[in-house]
mmCIF file of C-alpha atoms in Angstrom:
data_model
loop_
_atom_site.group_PDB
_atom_site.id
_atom_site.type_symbol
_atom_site.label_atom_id
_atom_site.label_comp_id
_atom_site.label_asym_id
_atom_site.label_seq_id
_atom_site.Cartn_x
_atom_site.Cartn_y
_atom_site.Cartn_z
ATOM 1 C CA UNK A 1 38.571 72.420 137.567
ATOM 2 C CA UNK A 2 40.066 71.266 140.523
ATOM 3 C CA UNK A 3 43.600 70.865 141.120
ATOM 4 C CA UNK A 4 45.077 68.485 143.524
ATOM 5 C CA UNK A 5 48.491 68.338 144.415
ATOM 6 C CA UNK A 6 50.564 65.385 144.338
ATOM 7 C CA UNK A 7 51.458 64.727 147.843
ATOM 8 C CA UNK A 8 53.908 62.266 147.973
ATOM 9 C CA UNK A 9 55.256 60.423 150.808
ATOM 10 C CA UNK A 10 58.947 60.740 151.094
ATOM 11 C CA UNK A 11 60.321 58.835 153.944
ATOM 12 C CA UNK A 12 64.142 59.694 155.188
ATOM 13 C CA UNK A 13 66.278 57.220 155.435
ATOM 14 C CA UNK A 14 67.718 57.316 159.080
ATOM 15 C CA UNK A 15 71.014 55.694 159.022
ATOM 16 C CA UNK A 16 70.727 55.380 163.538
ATOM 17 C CA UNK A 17 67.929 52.507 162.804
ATOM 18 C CA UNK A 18 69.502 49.618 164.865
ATOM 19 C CA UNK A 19 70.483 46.304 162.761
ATOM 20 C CA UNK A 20 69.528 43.007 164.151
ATOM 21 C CA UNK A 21 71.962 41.584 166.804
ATOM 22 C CA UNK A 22 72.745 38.694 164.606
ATOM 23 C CA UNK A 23 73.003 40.569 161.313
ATOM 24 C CA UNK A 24 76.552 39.473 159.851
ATOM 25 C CA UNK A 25 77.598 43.050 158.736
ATOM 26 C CA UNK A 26 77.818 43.393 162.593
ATOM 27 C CA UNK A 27 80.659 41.671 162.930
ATOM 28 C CA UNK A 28 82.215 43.640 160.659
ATOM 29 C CA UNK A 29 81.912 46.612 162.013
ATOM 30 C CA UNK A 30 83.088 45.061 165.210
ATOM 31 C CA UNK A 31 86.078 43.823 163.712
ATOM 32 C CA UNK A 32 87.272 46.469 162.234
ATOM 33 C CA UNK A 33 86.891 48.865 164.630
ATOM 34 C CA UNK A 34 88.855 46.562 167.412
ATOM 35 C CA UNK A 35 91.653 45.491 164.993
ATOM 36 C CA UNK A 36 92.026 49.403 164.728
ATOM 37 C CA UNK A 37 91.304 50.484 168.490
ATOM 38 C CA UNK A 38 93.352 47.638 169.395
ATOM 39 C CA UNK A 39 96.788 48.878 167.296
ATOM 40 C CA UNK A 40 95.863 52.362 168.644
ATOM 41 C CA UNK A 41 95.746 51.317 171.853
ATOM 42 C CA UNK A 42 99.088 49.260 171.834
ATOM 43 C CA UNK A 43 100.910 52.542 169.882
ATOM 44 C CA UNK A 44 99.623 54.884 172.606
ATOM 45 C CA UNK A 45 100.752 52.498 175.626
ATOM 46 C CA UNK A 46 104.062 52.029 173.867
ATOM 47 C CA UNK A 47 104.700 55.315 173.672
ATOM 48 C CA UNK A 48 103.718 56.564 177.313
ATOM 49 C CA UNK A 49 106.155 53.416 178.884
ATOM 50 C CA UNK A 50 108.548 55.222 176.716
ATOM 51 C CA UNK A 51 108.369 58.558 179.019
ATOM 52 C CA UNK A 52 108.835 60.562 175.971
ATOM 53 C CA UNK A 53 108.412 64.394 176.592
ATOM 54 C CA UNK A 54 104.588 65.738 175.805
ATOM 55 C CA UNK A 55 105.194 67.687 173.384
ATOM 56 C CA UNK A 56 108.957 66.606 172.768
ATOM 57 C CA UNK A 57 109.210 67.197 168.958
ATOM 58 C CA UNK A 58 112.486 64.919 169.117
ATOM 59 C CA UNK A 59 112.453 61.440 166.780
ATOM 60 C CA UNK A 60 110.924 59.116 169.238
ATOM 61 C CA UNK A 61 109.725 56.485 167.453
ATOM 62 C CA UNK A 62 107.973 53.649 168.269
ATOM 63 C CA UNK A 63 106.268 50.603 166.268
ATOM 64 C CA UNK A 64 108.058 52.161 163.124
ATOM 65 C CA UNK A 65 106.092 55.831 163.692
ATOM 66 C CA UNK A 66 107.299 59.124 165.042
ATOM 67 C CA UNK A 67 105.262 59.676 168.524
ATOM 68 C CA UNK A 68 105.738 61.939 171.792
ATOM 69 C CA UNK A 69 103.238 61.737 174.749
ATOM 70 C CA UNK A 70 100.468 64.296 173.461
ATOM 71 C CA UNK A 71 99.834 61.680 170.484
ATOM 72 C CA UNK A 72 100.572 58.769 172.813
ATOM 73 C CA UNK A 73 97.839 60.301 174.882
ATOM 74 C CA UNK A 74 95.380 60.533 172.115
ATOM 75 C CA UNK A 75 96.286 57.309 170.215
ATOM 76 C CA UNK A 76 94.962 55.796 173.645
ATOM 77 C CA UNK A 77 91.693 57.743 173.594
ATOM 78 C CA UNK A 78 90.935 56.812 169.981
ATOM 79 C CA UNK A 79 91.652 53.136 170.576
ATOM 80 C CA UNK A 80 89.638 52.702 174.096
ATOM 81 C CA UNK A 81 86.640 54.937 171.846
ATOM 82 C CA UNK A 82 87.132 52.031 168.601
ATOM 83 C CA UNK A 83 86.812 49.373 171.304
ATOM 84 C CA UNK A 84 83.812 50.498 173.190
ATOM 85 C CA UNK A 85 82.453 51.025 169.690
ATOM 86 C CA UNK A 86 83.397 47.178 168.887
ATOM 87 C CA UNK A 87 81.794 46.004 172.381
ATOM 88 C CA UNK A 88 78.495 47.948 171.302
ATOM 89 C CA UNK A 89 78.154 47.424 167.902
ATOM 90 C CA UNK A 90 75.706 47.823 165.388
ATOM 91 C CA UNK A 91 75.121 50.903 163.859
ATOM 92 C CA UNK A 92 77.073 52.686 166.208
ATOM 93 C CA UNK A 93 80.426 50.890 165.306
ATOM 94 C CA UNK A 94 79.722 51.409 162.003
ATOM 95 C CA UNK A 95 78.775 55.536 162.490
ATOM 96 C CA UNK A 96 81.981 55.686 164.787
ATOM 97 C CA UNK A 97 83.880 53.723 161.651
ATOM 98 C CA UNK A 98 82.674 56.216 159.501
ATOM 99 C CA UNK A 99 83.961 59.013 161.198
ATOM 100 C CA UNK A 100 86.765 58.608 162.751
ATOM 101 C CA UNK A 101 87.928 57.410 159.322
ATOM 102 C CA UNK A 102 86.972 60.434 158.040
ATOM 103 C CA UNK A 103 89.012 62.258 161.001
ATOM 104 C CA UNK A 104 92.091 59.857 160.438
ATOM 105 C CA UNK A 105 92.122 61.595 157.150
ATOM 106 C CA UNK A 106 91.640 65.230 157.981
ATOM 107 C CA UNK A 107 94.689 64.749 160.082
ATOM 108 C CA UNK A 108 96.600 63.396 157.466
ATOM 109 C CA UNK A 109 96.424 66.980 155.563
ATOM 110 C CA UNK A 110 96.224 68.504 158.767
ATOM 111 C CA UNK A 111 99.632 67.175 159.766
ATOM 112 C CA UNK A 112 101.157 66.909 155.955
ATOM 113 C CA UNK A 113 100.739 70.851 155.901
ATOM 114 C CA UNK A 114 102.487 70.819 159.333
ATOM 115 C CA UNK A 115 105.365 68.696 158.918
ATOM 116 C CA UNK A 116 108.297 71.237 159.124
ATOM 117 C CA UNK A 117 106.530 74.090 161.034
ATOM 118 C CA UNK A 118 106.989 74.464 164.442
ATOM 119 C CA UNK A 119 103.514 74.133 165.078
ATOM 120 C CA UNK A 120 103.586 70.163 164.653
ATOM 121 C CA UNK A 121 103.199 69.889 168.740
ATOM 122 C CA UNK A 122 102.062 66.119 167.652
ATOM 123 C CA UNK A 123 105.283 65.088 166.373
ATOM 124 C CA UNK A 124 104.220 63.648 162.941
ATOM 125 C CA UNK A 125 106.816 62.967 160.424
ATOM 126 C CA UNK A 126 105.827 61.159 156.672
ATOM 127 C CA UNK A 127 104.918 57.950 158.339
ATOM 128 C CA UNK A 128 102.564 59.118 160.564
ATOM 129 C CA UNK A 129 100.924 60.996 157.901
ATOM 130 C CA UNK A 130 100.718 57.852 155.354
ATOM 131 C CA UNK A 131 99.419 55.493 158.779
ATOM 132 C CA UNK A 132 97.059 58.441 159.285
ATOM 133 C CA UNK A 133 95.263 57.854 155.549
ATOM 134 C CA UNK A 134 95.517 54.197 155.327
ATOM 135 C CA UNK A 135 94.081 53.892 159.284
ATOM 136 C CA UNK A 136 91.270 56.120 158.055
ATOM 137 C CA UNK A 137 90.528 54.539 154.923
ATOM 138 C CA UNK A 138 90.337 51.057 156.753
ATOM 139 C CA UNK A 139 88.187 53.027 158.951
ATOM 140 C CA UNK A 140 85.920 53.691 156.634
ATOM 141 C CA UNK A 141 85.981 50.500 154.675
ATOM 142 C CA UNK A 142 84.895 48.966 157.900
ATOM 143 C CA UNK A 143 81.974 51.420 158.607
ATOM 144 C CA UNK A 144 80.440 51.726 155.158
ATOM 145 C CA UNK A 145 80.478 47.853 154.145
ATOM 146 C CA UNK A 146 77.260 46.746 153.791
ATOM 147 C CA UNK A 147 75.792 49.985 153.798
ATOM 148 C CA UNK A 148 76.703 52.458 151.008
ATOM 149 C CA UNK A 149 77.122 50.679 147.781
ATOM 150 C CA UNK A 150 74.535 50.570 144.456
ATOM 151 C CA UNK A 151 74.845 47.036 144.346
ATOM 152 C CA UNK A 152 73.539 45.893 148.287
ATOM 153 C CA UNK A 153 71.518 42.573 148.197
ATOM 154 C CA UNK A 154 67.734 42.884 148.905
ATOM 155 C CA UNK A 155 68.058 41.701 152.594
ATOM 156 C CA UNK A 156 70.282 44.264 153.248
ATOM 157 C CA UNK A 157 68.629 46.780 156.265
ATOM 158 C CA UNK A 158 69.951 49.701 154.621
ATOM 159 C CA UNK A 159 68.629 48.590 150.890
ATOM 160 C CA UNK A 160 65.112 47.805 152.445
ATOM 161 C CA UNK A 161 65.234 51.216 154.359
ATOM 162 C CA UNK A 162 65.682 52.630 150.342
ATOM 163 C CA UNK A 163 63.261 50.631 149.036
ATOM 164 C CA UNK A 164 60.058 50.025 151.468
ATOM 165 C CA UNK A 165 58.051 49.136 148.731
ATOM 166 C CA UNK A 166 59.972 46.991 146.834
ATOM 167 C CA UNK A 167 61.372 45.261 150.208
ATOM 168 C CA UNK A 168 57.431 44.444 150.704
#
């Protein structure tokens, strides 16, 4: 008796294959990572025209949140990062969405759990820590719309990528 295994073909799903440059979910991901790199970027220049002290602890605010220059600093890094991910697109924006939202919300705990220690060099007060989870949960609206749901249409990239032989 011969035995034969059943060798099936499994075939990963590789979330870095590039969409088409006219795919609508593109400009989604485009959108929502400038509207966000865009606020980022204004918070962060607002706050370095302000002259506040690096890591001044003080109640500096600015745009309705608590800043000093470290965060003013890195507010402008994040939003110049969101809109090089808007000018490229694609995948990309939606990867860099997807994890910077995710980051947005690590910091929230992060920063929650810091609030009245005096290791909170970034200056965050409750404000900062509610911006922090609603930026990152935009963030990863943006990023995984389109592509993580049970319900994505059949010409949907990431549903054929699921499906090759259905998508057939």
């Amino acid at each position: 008796m011969a035995t034969h295994s059943a060798h099936r073909e499994t075939r990963r799903i590789r979330f870095d294959e590039h969409l088409p440059v006219d795919h609508r979910l593109n400009t989604v991901y485009r959108v929502g990572a400038g509207l966000m790199g865009l606020f980022l970027l204004v918070f962060g220049i607002f706050g370095v025209i302000d002259k506040i002290g690096f890591f001044d602890t003080g109640g500096d605010t600015v745009i309705g949140l608590n800043t000093n220059g470290s965060l003013s600093i890195l507010s402008i890094c994040v939003g110049v990062l969101l809109l090089v991910g808007m000018v490229i697109g694609g995948n990309f924006a939606s990867t860099l969405n997807m994890t910077l939202g995710i980051l947005f919300i690590l910091s929230g705990f992060l920063n929650l759990a810091l609030l009245d220690t005096p290791y909170n060099f970034l200056a965050f007060k409750i404000q900062n820590v509610l911006f922090s989870f609603v930026v990152g949960v935009l963030l990863m609206f943006f990023g995984m719309y389109g592509r993580v749901s049970s319900t994505l249409p059949p010409d949907n990239p990431y549903w054929r990528a699921r499906h090759p032989d259905a998508a057939r």
